[in-house]
PDB file of C-alpha atoms and ligand atoms in Angstrom:
ATOM      1  CA  UNK A   1      17.765   3.693   8.162  1.00  0.00           C
ATOM      2  CA  UNK A   2      19.922   0.666   7.396  1.00  0.00           C
ATOM      3  CA  UNK A   3      17.984  -1.792   9.540  1.00  0.00           C
ATOM      4  CA  UNK A   4      14.811  -1.808   7.519  1.00  0.00           C
ATOM      5  CA  UNK A   5      13.394  -5.015   8.973  1.00  0.00           C
ATOM      6  CA  UNK A   6      10.373  -4.920  11.228  1.00  0.00           C
ATOM      7  CA  UNK A   7      11.087  -5.972  14.792  1.00  0.00           C
ATOM      8  CA  UNK A   8      14.785  -5.089  14.737  1.00  0.00           C
ATOM      9  CA  UNK A   9      16.109  -2.277  16.898  1.00  0.00           C
ATOM     10  CA  UNK A  10      16.161   0.775  14.680  1.00  0.00           C
ATOM     11  CA  UNK A  11      19.033   3.231  14.753  1.00  0.00           C
ATOM     12  CA  UNK A  12      19.135   6.981  14.389  1.00  0.00           C
ATOM     13  CA  UNK A  13      21.449   8.683  11.875  1.00  0.00           C
ATOM     14  CA  UNK A  14      24.303   8.515  14.406  1.00  0.00           C
ATOM     15  CA  UNK A  15      23.950   4.766  14.726  1.00  0.00           C
ATOM     16  CA  UNK A  16      22.344   4.840  18.189  1.00  0.00           C
ATOM     17  CA  UNK A  17      19.244   2.784  18.990  1.00  0.00           C
ATOM     18  CA  UNK A  18      16.035   4.803  18.843  1.00  0.00           C
ATOM     19  CA  UNK A  19      14.326   5.006  22.246  1.00  0.00           C
ATOM     20  CA  UNK A  20      10.764   6.005  21.433  1.00  0.00           C
ATOM     21  CA  UNK A  21       8.521   3.195  22.642  1.00  0.00           C
ATOM     22  CA  UNK A  22       4.752   3.411  23.033  1.00  0.00           C
ATOM     23  CA  UNK A  23       5.249   6.438  20.848  1.00  0.00           C
ATOM     24  CA  UNK A  24       3.688   8.940  18.540  1.00  0.00           C
ATOM     25  CA  UNK A  25       4.567  10.901  15.432  1.00  0.00           C
ATOM     26  CA  UNK A  26       3.542  14.524  14.931  1.00  0.00           C
ATOM     27  CA  UNK A  27       3.989  16.127  11.512  1.00  0.00           C
ATOM     28  CA  UNK A  28       4.810  19.806  11.924  1.00  0.00           C
ATOM     29  CA  UNK A  29       6.576  22.347   9.716  1.00  0.00           C
ATOM     30  CA  UNK A  30       7.817  19.764   7.221  1.00  0.00           C
ATOM     31  CA  UNK A  31       9.247  17.451   9.903  1.00  0.00           C
ATOM     32  CA  UNK A  32       8.025  14.242  11.441  1.00  0.00           C
ATOM     33  CA  UNK A  33       8.648  14.344  15.190  1.00  0.00           C
ATOM     34  CA  UNK A  34       8.778  10.958  16.826  1.00  0.00           C
ATOM     35  CA  UNK A  35       8.133  10.961  20.583  1.00  0.00           C
ATOM     36  CA  UNK A  36       8.266   7.945  22.822  1.00  0.00           C
ATOM     37  CA  UNK A  37       9.260   6.343  26.072  1.00  0.00           C
ATOM     38  CA  UNK A  38      12.952   6.350  26.892  1.00  0.00           C
ATOM     39  CA  UNK A  39      13.412   4.418  30.118  1.00  0.00           C
ATOM     40  CA  UNK A  40      17.181   4.853  30.404  1.00  0.00           C
ATOM     41  CA  UNK A  41      18.889   6.793  33.202  1.00  0.00           C
ATOM     42  CA  UNK A  42      16.848   9.840  34.259  1.00  0.00           C
ATOM     43  CA  UNK A  43      14.907  10.097  30.999  1.00  0.00           C
ATOM     44  CA  UNK A  44      11.202   9.698  30.404  1.00  0.00           C
ATOM     45  CA  UNK A  45      10.413  10.890  26.878  1.00  0.00           C
ATOM     46  CA  UNK A  46      12.735  11.356  23.912  1.00  0.00           C
ATOM     47  CA  UNK A  47      12.159  13.096  20.607  1.00  0.00           C
ATOM     48  CA  UNK A  48      13.622  12.385  17.162  1.00  0.00           C
ATOM     49  CA  UNK A  49      12.864  14.076  13.881  1.00  0.00           C
ATOM     50  CA  UNK A  50      12.952  13.113  10.228  1.00  0.00           C
ATOM     51  CA  UNK A  51      11.851  14.476   6.890  1.00  0.00           C
ATOM     52  CA  UNK A  52      11.233  11.053   5.359  1.00  0.00           C
ATOM     53  CA  UNK A  53      10.409   8.663   8.248  1.00  0.00           C
ATOM     54  CA  UNK A  54      13.656   6.816   7.561  1.00  0.00           C
ATOM     55  CA  UNK A  55      16.538   9.016   8.693  1.00  0.00           C
ATOM     56  CA  UNK A  56      15.968   9.959  12.313  1.00  0.00           C
ATOM     57  CA  UNK A  57      17.924  12.632  14.104  1.00  0.00           C
ATOM     58  CA  UNK A  58      17.902  12.552  17.902  1.00  0.00           C
ATOM     59  CA  UNK A  59      16.725  15.940  19.185  1.00  0.00           C
ATOM     60  CA  UNK A  60      16.359  15.862  22.943  1.00  0.00           C
ATOM     61  CA  UNK A  61      15.290  14.088  26.088  1.00  0.00           C
ATOM     62  CA  UNK A  62      12.210  16.301  26.312  1.00  0.00           C
ATOM     63  CA  UNK A  63      10.987  15.020  29.683  1.00  0.00           C
ATOM     64  CA  UNK A  64      13.305  13.730  32.394  1.00  0.00           C
ATOM     65  CA  UNK A  65      13.367  13.413  36.189  1.00  0.00           C
ATOM     66  CA  UNK A  66      14.843  16.915  36.170  1.00  0.00           C
ATOM     67  CA  UNK A  67      12.313  18.639  33.915  1.00  0.00           C
ATOM     68  CA  UNK A  68      10.919  21.978  34.997  1.00  0.00           C
ATOM     69  CA  UNK A  69       7.601  21.635  36.806  1.00  0.00           C
ATOM     70  CA  UNK A  70       4.901  24.249  36.818  1.00  0.00           C
ATOM     71  CA  UNK A  71       1.427  24.127  38.309  1.00  0.00           C
ATOM     72  CA  UNK A  72      -1.474  25.402  36.227  1.00  0.00           C
ATOM     73  CA  UNK A  73      -5.181  25.949  36.734  1.00  0.00           C
ATOM     74  CA  UNK A  74      -6.002  22.246  36.820  1.00  0.00           C
ATOM     75  CA  UNK A  75      -5.323  20.635  40.193  1.00  0.00           C
ATOM     76  CA  UNK A  76      -2.576  18.080  39.568  1.00  0.00           C
ATOM     77  CA  UNK A  77       0.187  16.356  41.465  1.00  0.00           C
ATOM     78  CA  UNK A  78       3.607  17.610  40.393  1.00  0.00           C
ATOM     79  CA  UNK A  79       5.748  14.558  40.767  1.00  0.00           C
ATOM     80  CA  UNK A  80       8.578  13.442  38.505  1.00  0.00           C
ATOM     81  CA  UNK A  81      10.170  11.189  41.151  1.00  0.00           C
ATOM     82  CA  UNK A  82       8.487   8.884  43.614  1.00  0.00           C
ATOM     83  CA  UNK A  83       8.787   9.158  47.418  1.00  0.00           C
ATOM     84  CA  UNK A  84      12.030   7.110  47.377  1.00  0.00           C
ATOM     85  CA  UNK A  85      13.642   9.385  44.791  1.00  0.00           C
ATOM     86  CA  UNK A  86      13.120   6.690  42.161  1.00  0.00           C
ATOM     87  CA  UNK A  87      11.580   7.043  38.749  1.00  0.00           C
ATOM     88  CA  UNK A  88       7.896   7.275  38.068  1.00  0.00           C
ATOM     89  CA  UNK A  89       6.499   5.932  34.774  1.00  0.00           C
ATOM     90  CA  UNK A  90       5.419   8.161  31.924  1.00  0.00           C
ATOM     91  CA  UNK A  91       4.048   5.807  29.302  1.00  0.00           C
ATOM     92  CA  UNK A  92       2.636   6.214  25.800  1.00  0.00           C
ATOM     93  CA  UNK A  93       3.413   9.967  25.406  1.00  0.00           C
ATOM     94  CA  UNK A  94       1.463  11.756  22.635  1.00  0.00           C
ATOM     95  CA  UNK A  95       1.890  15.355  21.462  1.00  0.00           C
ATOM     96  CA  UNK A  96      -0.400  17.753  19.602  1.00  0.00           C
ATOM     97  CA  UNK A  97       0.192  21.277  18.384  1.00  0.00           C
ATOM     98  CA  UNK A  98      -2.451  23.715  19.576  1.00  0.00           C
ATOM     99  CA  UNK A  99      -3.052  26.403  16.935  1.00  0.00           C
ATOM    100  CA  UNK A 100      -4.734  28.772  19.380  1.00  0.00           C
ATOM    101  CA  UNK A 101      -2.011  28.851  22.032  1.00  0.00           C
ATOM    102  CA  UNK A 102       0.968  27.977  19.841  1.00  0.00           C
ATOM    103  CA  UNK A 103       1.945  25.296  22.391  1.00  0.00           C
ATOM    104  CA  UNK A 104       2.929  21.698  21.903  1.00  0.00           C
ATOM    105  CA  UNK A 105       0.871  19.785  24.437  1.00  0.00           C
ATOM    106  CA  UNK A 106       1.907  16.325  25.622  1.00  0.00           C
ATOM    107  CA  UNK A 107      -0.359  13.826  27.356  1.00  0.00           C
ATOM    108  CA  UNK A 108       0.901  10.573  28.839  1.00  0.00           C
ATOM    109  CA  UNK A 109      -0.012   7.788  31.238  1.00  0.00           C
ATOM    110  CA  UNK A 110       1.436   8.359  34.716  1.00  0.00           C
ATOM    111  CA  UNK A 111       2.272   5.647  37.239  1.00  0.00           C
ATOM    112  CA  UNK A 112       4.270   5.853  40.488  1.00  0.00           C
ATOM    113  CA  UNK A 113       7.091   3.594  39.268  1.00  0.00           C
ATOM    114  CA  UNK A 114       6.285   0.800  41.733  1.00  0.00           C
ATOM    115  CA  UNK A 115       2.857  -0.407  40.641  1.00  0.00           C
ATOM    116  CA  UNK A 116      -0.031   0.594  38.400  1.00  0.00           C
ATOM    117  CA  UNK A 117      -2.319   2.064  41.077  1.00  0.00           C
ATOM    118  CA  UNK A 118      -1.958   5.773  40.208  1.00  0.00           C
ATOM    119  CA  UNK A 119      -3.613   5.211  36.790  1.00  0.00           C
ATOM    120  CA  UNK A 120      -3.472   8.907  35.937  1.00  0.00           C
ATOM    121  CA  UNK A 121      -3.083  11.280  32.996  1.00  0.00           C
ATOM    122  CA  UNK A 122      -0.065  13.609  32.855  1.00  0.00           C
ATOM    123  CA  UNK A 123       0.278  16.875  30.907  1.00  0.00           C
ATOM    124  CA  UNK A 124       3.362  18.788  29.761  1.00  0.00           C
ATOM    125  CA  UNK A 125       3.907  21.662  27.315  1.00  0.00           C
ATOM    126  CA  UNK A 126       6.581  23.359  25.262  1.00  0.00           C
ATOM    127  CA  UNK A 127       6.832  26.284  22.824  1.00  0.00           C
ATOM    128  CA  UNK A 128       8.718  24.152  20.320  1.00  0.00           C
ATOM    129  CA  UNK A 129       8.149  20.554  19.253  1.00  0.00           C
ATOM    130  CA  UNK A 130      11.513  19.298  20.488  1.00  0.00           C
ATOM    131  CA  UNK A 131      12.495  21.610  23.337  1.00  0.00           C
ATOM    132  CA  UNK A 132      12.583  20.963  27.082  1.00  0.00           C
ATOM    133  CA  UNK A 133       8.972  20.343  28.047  1.00  0.00           C
ATOM    134  CA  UNK A 134       7.532  21.819  31.243  1.00  0.00           C
ATOM    135  CA  UNK A 135       5.724  19.247  33.344  1.00  0.00           C
ATOM    136  CA  UNK A 136       2.302  20.222  34.680  1.00  0.00           C
ATOM    137  CA  UNK A 137       1.607  17.129  36.753  1.00  0.00           C
ATOM    138  CA  UNK A 138      -0.890  14.280  36.746  1.00  0.00           C
ATOM    139  CA  UNK A 139      -4.548  13.869  37.651  1.00  0.00           C
ATOM    140  CA  UNK A 140      -7.453  11.457  37.302  1.00  0.00           C
ATOM    141  CA  UNK A 141      -9.928  12.883  34.776  1.00  0.00           C
ATOM    142  CA  UNK A 142     -13.241  13.360  36.632  1.00  0.00           C
ATOM    143  CA  UNK A 143     -11.754  11.020  39.243  1.00  0.00           C
ATOM    144  CA  UNK A 144     -11.508   8.089  36.819  1.00  0.00           C
ATOM    145  CA  UNK A 145      -8.567   5.741  36.417  1.00  0.00           C
ATOM    146  CA  UNK A 146      -6.668   6.498  33.241  1.00  0.00           C
ATOM    147  CA  UNK A 147      -4.094   4.032  31.872  1.00  0.00           C
ATOM    148  CA  UNK A 148      -3.085   3.294  28.239  1.00  0.00           C
ATOM    149  CA  UNK A 149      -3.892   6.419  26.274  1.00  0.00           C
ATOM    150  CA  UNK A 150      -3.778   8.269  22.997  1.00  0.00           C
ATOM    151  CA  UNK A 151      -4.689  11.643  21.531  1.00  0.00           C
ATOM    152  CA  UNK A 152      -6.596  12.412  18.372  1.00  0.00           C
ATOM    153  CA  UNK A 153      -6.953  15.765  16.626  1.00  0.00           C
ATOM    154  CA  UNK A 154      -9.940  16.168  14.348  1.00  0.00           C
ATOM    155  CA  UNK A 155      -9.940  18.273  11.156  1.00  0.00           C
ATOM    156  CA  UNK A 156     -11.518  21.256  12.932  1.00  0.00           C
ATOM    157  CA  UNK A 157      -8.877  21.224  15.688  1.00  0.00           C
ATOM    158  CA  UNK A 158     -11.094  19.516  18.290  1.00  0.00           C
ATOM    159  CA  UNK A 159      -8.907  17.101  20.202  1.00  0.00           C
ATOM    160  CA  UNK A 160      -9.673  13.996  22.233  1.00  0.00           C
ATOM    161  CA  UNK A 161      -7.855  12.089  24.951  1.00  0.00           C
ATOM    162  CA  UNK A 162      -8.709   8.405  24.964  1.00  0.00           C
ATOM    163  CA  UNK A 163      -7.704   6.218  27.888  1.00  0.00           C
ATOM    164  CA  UNK A 164      -8.452   2.945  29.622  1.00  0.00           C
ATOM    165  CA  UNK A 165     -10.559   3.364  32.776  1.00  0.00           C
ATOM    166  CA  UNK A 166     -11.984   1.152  35.565  1.00  0.00           C
ATOM    167  CA  UNK A 167      -8.952  -1.137  35.760  1.00  0.00           C
ATOM    168  CA  UNK A 168      -8.941  -1.181  31.944  1.00  0.00           C
ATOM    169  CA  UNK A 169     -12.485  -2.535  31.660  1.00  0.00           C
ATOM    170  CA  UNK A 170     -13.808   0.515  29.760  1.00  0.00           C
ATOM    171  CA  UNK A 171     -12.243   2.833  27.222  1.00  0.00           C
ATOM    172  CA  UNK A 172     -13.039   6.485  27.845  1.00  0.00           C
ATOM    173  CA  UNK A 173     -13.070   9.199  25.204  1.00  0.00           C
ATOM    174  CA  UNK A 174     -12.680  12.740  26.564  1.00  0.00           C
ATOM    175  CA  UNK A 175     -13.065  15.862  24.464  1.00  0.00           C
ATOM    176  CA  UNK A 176     -10.322  18.314  25.400  1.00  0.00           C
ATOM    177  CA  UNK A 177     -10.730  22.010  26.155  1.00  0.00           C
ATOM    178  CA  UNK A 178      -9.731  24.206  23.236  1.00  0.00           C
ATOM    179  CA  UNK A 179      -6.256  24.790  24.703  1.00  0.00           C
ATOM    180  CA  UNK A 180      -5.821  20.980  25.055  1.00  0.00           C
ATOM    181  CA  UNK A 181      -4.861  21.435  28.717  1.00  0.00           C
ATOM    182  CA  UNK A 182      -7.828  19.747  30.355  1.00  0.00           C
ATOM    183  CA  UNK A 183     -10.695  17.405  29.653  1.00  0.00           C
ATOM    184  CA  UNK A 184     -13.937  19.191  28.835  1.00  0.00           C
ATOM    185  CA  UNK A 185     -16.368  16.342  28.568  1.00  0.00           C
ATOM    186  CA  UNK A 186     -16.458  12.565  28.845  1.00  0.00           C
ATOM    187  CA  UNK A 187     -18.062  11.768  25.494  1.00  0.00           C
ATOM    188  CA  UNK A 188     -17.856   7.957  25.513  1.00  0.00           C
ATOM    189  CA  UNK A 189     -17.329   4.952  27.754  1.00  0.00           C
ATOM    190  CA  UNK A 190     -16.701   2.452  25.000  1.00  0.00           C
ATOM    191  CA  UNK A 191     -16.888  -1.329  25.029  1.00  0.00           C
ATOM    192  CA  UNK A 192     -17.464  -1.610  28.768  1.00  0.00           C
ATOM    193  CA  UNK A 193     -16.053  -4.800  30.197  1.00  0.00           C
ATOM    194  CA  UNK A 194     -14.083  -5.625  27.044  1.00  0.00           C
ATOM    195  CA  UNK A 195     -10.715  -4.552  28.470  1.00  0.00           C
ATOM    196  CA  UNK A 196      -9.254  -2.630  25.580  1.00  0.00           C
ATOM    197  CA  UNK A 197      -5.963  -0.793  25.764  1.00  0.00           C
ATOM    198  CA  UNK A 198      -3.243   0.659  23.489  1.00  0.00           C
ATOM    199  CA  UNK A 199      -5.763   2.821  21.553  1.00  0.00           C
ATOM    200  CA  UNK A 200      -4.761   4.320  18.181  1.00  0.00           C
ATOM    201  CA  UNK A 201      -7.061   6.403  15.970  1.00  0.00           C
ATOM    202  CA  UNK A 202      -7.041   7.625  12.375  1.00  0.00           C
ATOM    203  CA  UNK A 203      -9.530   9.153   9.977  1.00  0.00           C
ATOM    204  CA  UNK A 204      -9.530   7.181   6.751  1.00  0.00           C
ATOM    205  CA  UNK A 205     -11.723   8.142   3.798  1.00  0.00           C
ATOM    206  CA  UNK A 206     -14.034  10.232   5.968  1.00  0.00           C
ATOM    207  CA  UNK A 207     -14.494   7.610   8.699  1.00  0.00           C
ATOM    208  CA  UNK A 208     -12.866   7.251  12.106  1.00  0.00           C
ATOM    209  CA  UNK A 209     -11.116   4.003  12.945  1.00  0.00           C
ATOM    210  CA  UNK A 210      -9.791   2.962  16.327  1.00  0.00           C
ATOM    211  CA  UNK A 211      -7.448   0.047  16.927  1.00  0.00           C
ATOM    212  CA  UNK A 212      -6.979  -1.342  20.416  1.00  0.00           C
ATOM    213  CA  UNK A 213      -5.386  -4.387  22.002  1.00  0.00           C
ATOM    214  CA  UNK A 214      -6.617  -6.667  24.760  1.00  0.00           C
ATOM    215  CA  UNK A 215      -4.835  -6.518  28.145  1.00  0.00           C
ATOM    216  CA  UNK A 216      -2.006  -9.043  28.313  1.00  0.00           C
ATOM    217  CA  UNK A 217       0.798  -6.824  29.659  1.00  0.00           C
ATOM    218  CA  UNK A 218       3.906  -7.038  27.485  1.00  0.00           C
ATOM    219  CA  UNK A 219       2.644 -10.113  25.632  1.00  0.00           C
ATOM    220  CA  UNK A 220       1.029  -9.367  22.281  1.00  0.00           C
ATOM    221  CA  UNK A 221      -2.576 -10.340  21.542  1.00  0.00           C
ATOM    222  CA  UNK A 222      -5.036  -9.912  18.716  1.00  0.00           C
ATOM    223  CA  UNK A 223      -5.944  -6.279  18.091  1.00  0.00           C
ATOM    224  CA  UNK A 224      -9.492  -5.250  17.297  1.00  0.00           C
ATOM    225  CA  UNK A 225     -10.823  -2.216  15.532  1.00  0.00           C
ATOM    226  CA  UNK A 226     -14.043  -0.264  15.392  1.00  0.00           C
ATOM    227  CA  UNK A 227     -15.312   2.575  13.252  1.00  0.00           C
ATOM    228  CA  UNK A 228     -17.559   5.598  13.594  1.00  0.00           C
ATOM    229  CA  UNK A 229     -18.801   8.420  11.393  1.00  0.00           C
ATOM    230  CA  UNK A 230     -17.912  10.924  14.127  1.00  0.00           C
ATOM    231  CA  UNK A 231     -15.722  10.570  17.205  1.00  0.00           C
ATOM    232  CA  UNK A 232     -18.632  11.602  19.401  1.00  0.00           C
ATOM    233  CA  UNK A 233     -21.067   9.514  17.376  1.00  0.00           C
ATOM    234  CA  UNK A 234     -21.876   5.849  17.656  1.00  0.00           C
ATOM    235  CA  UNK A 235     -18.972   3.389  17.450  1.00  0.00           C
ATOM    236  CA  UNK A 236     -19.301  -0.045  15.878  1.00  0.00           C
ATOM    237  CA  UNK A 237     -18.708  -3.308  17.702  1.00  0.00           C
ATOM    238  CA  UNK A 238     -15.135  -4.546  17.899  1.00  0.00           C
ATOM    239  CA  UNK A 239     -13.867  -6.465  14.877  1.00  0.00           C
ATOM    240  CA  UNK A 240     -10.743  -8.593  14.762  1.00  0.00           C
ATOM    241  CA  UNK A 241      -7.720  -7.424  12.834  1.00  0.00           C
ATOM    242  CA  UNK A 242      -4.371  -9.097  12.220  1.00  0.00           C
ATOM    243  CA  UNK A 243      -3.525 -12.524  13.618  1.00  0.00           C
ATOM    244  CA  UNK A 244      -3.617 -13.735  17.230  1.00  0.00           C
ATOM    245  CA  UNK A 245      -0.566 -11.621  18.151  1.00  0.00           C
ATOM    246  CA  UNK A 246      -1.185  -8.738  15.701  1.00  0.00           C
ATOM    247  CA  UNK A 247       1.964  -9.977  13.990  1.00  0.00           C
ATOM    248  CA  UNK A 248       3.797  -9.776  17.301  1.00  0.00           C
ATOM    249  CA  UNK A 249       2.951  -6.201  18.155  1.00  0.00           C
ATOM    250  CA  UNK A 250       0.713  -3.896  20.157  1.00  0.00           C
ATOM    251  CA  UNK A 251      -0.677  -0.657  18.652  1.00  0.00           C
ATOM    252  CA  UNK A 252       1.331   2.513  19.319  1.00  0.00           C
ATOM    253  CA  UNK A 253      -0.296   4.942  16.857  1.00  0.00           C
ATOM    254  CA  UNK A 254      -1.545   5.332  13.290  1.00  0.00           C
ATOM    255  CA  UNK A 255       0.076   7.763  10.877  1.00  0.00           C
ATOM    256  CA  UNK A 256      -1.121   9.086   7.563  1.00  0.00           C
ATOM    257  CA  UNK A 257       1.390   9.703   4.815  1.00  0.00           C
ATOM    258  CA  UNK A 258       0.743  10.299   1.123  1.00  0.00           C
ATOM    259  CA  UNK A 259      -2.850   9.133   1.392  1.00  0.00           C
ATOM    260  CA  UNK A 260      -1.889   5.899   3.127  1.00  0.00           C
ATOM    261  CA  UNK A 261      -2.310   4.860   6.740  1.00  0.00           C
ATOM    262  CA  UNK A 262       0.571   3.241   8.586  1.00  0.00           C
ATOM    263  CA  UNK A 263       0.222   1.108  11.684  1.00  0.00           C
ATOM    264  CA  UNK A 264       3.096   1.660  14.108  1.00  0.00           C
ATOM    265  CA  UNK A 265       3.299  -1.021  16.769  1.00  0.00           C
ATOM    266  CA  UNK A 266       5.574  -1.929  19.634  1.00  0.00           C
ATOM    267  CA  UNK A 267       7.172  -5.328  19.792  1.00  0.00           C
ATOM    268  CA  UNK A 268       7.839  -5.283  23.520  1.00  0.00           C
ATOM    269  CA  UNK A 269      10.846  -7.006  25.072  1.00  0.00           C
ATOM    270  CA  UNK A 270       9.219  -7.247  28.524  1.00  0.00           C
ATOM    271  CA  UNK A 271       9.975  -5.987  32.003  1.00  0.00           C
ATOM    272  CA  UNK A 272      13.287  -4.802  33.477  1.00  0.00           C
ATOM    273  CA  UNK A 273      16.309  -5.180  31.212  1.00  0.00           C
ATOM    274  CA  UNK A 274      14.228  -7.011  28.614  1.00  0.00           C
ATOM    275  CA  UNK A 275      12.350  -3.758  28.007  1.00  0.00           C
ATOM    276  CA  UNK A 276      15.419  -2.382  26.237  1.00  0.00           C
ATOM    277  CA  UNK A 277      15.220  -5.025  23.538  1.00  0.00           C
ATOM    278  CA  UNK A 278      11.752  -3.728  22.620  1.00  0.00           C
ATOM    279  CA  UNK A 279      11.474  -2.823  18.961  1.00  0.00           C
ATOM    280  CA  UNK A 280       9.028  -1.398  16.462  1.00  0.00           C
ATOM    281  CA  UNK A 281       6.992  -2.539  13.504  1.00  0.00           C
ATOM    282  CA  UNK A 282       5.393  -0.502  10.726  1.00  0.00           C
ATOM    283  CA  UNK A 283       2.696  -2.214   8.700  1.00  0.00           C
ATOM    284  CA  UNK A 284       0.426  -0.677   6.067  1.00  0.00           C
ATOM    285  CA  UNK A 285      -3.273  -0.612   6.894  1.00  0.00           C
ATOM    286  CA  UNK A 286      -5.602  -1.476   4.069  1.00  0.00           C
ATOM    287  CA  UNK A 287      -9.256  -0.600   3.771  1.00  0.00           C
ATOM    288  CA  UNK A 288     -11.147  -2.816   1.361  1.00  0.00           C
ATOM    289  CA  UNK A 289     -14.925  -2.667   1.087  1.00  0.00           C
ATOM    290  CA  UNK A 290     -15.194  -1.216   4.566  1.00  0.00           C
ATOM    291  CA  UNK A 291     -12.938  -3.858   6.190  1.00  0.00           C
ATOM    292  CA  UNK A 292      -9.665  -2.811   7.706  1.00  0.00           C
ATOM    293  CA  UNK A 293      -6.652  -5.115   7.478  1.00  0.00           C
ATOM    294  CA  UNK A 294      -3.010  -5.029   8.534  1.00  0.00           C
ATOM    295  CA  UNK A 295      -0.479  -6.139   5.942  1.00  0.00           C
ATOM    296  CA  UNK A 296       2.310  -7.885   7.852  1.00  0.00           C
ATOM    297  CA  UNK A 297       5.247  -6.946   5.655  1.00  0.00           C
ATOM    298  CA  UNK A 298       8.738  -7.869   6.783  1.00  0.00           C
ATOM    299  CA  UNK A 299      10.486  -4.759   5.530  1.00  0.00           C
ATOM    300  CA  UNK A 300       9.615  -1.528   7.284  1.00  0.00           C
ATOM    301  CA  UNK A 301       7.055  -0.004   5.030  1.00  0.00           C
ATOM    302  CA  UNK A 302       7.217   3.769   4.758  1.00  0.00           C
TER     303      UNK A 302
HETATM  304  C1  GAL B   1       0.726  -3.014  28.604  1.00  0.00           C
HETATM  305  C2  GAL B   1       0.640  -1.564  28.191  1.00  0.00           C
HETATM  306  C3  GAL B   1       2.026  -0.990  28.130  1.00  0.00           C
HETATM  307  C4  GAL B   1       2.673  -1.179  29.500  1.00  0.00           C
HETATM  308  C5  GAL B   1       2.640  -2.647  29.890  1.00  0.00           C
HETATM  309  C6  GAL B   1       3.188  -2.872  31.290  1.00  0.00           C
HETATM  310  O1  GAL B   1      -0.522  -3.587  28.744  1.00  0.00           O
HETATM  311  O2  GAL B   1       0.026  -1.465  26.944  1.00  0.00           O
HETATM  312  O3  GAL B   1       1.980   0.369  27.762  1.00  0.00           O
HETATM  313  O4  GAL B   1       1.965  -0.437  30.449  1.00  0.00           O
HETATM  314  O5  GAL B   1       1.319  -3.121  29.862  1.00  0.00           O
HETATM  315  O6  GAL B   1       2.996  -4.218  31.684  1.00  0.00           O
END
């Protein structure tokens, strides 16, 4: 990647801008797969892959307005266009590989494309990490609102879906069923009334850490983090991290590589056309005497 400066628009190996906002990286079979929002044309989610986190090859628009739709046992609404034929929103897509079913399972935040009232979770699957995903629709877990979201897979394969509920006031943690296709239990309603969004989780030195932002739309704010000895155990209070704008970014996800933890954030351009000037930052996370810190390096740090 030639443009190795944080906050610039990164290019793939063909010189095209990478469209993978609010994204996620899954390491599978020796490749890093980068998924994220692609709001151009009829696309929703794009996928790139790399062996080294620097040279990214575009693979596919894995979810589009024309993706195959298939109902499954969970009652969902199968809707990849709104009533006017316009686009819906599929934000913050995350993908896990399910060992038991051999499927790549994607969860995202669904909205109707006009406003943020749907506040739902969407599910899609594929047999390969970068193939055409089949869309299984959206639903409100146990009837709750579900906005900014992430996934987390624990060492034993147990997976969690974490999303902002009650107009973002509370952050819910749902344990997933063992096929990752549904929620099985609401295990936490964290930090009620603290309005956390953009959750990102990693296990560092045996402890679980979760970064979140406050709710200021596209404008960055100061992230906070909390820790726990188990996802379903007790979480700490929220502690500040970074500066008042989290070095001009909002958490997208955390990635572990070579024993280090990387913070991937979005530097959002804003609404409409401005969205397309959104860029990315990668900062190392440092854990010193139990305190987590973001190192705001200028060069992309991989
Ligand atoms: C942010 C959220 C983004 C996007 C944006 C829209 O708060 O984290 O994913 O939904 O609002 O304004």
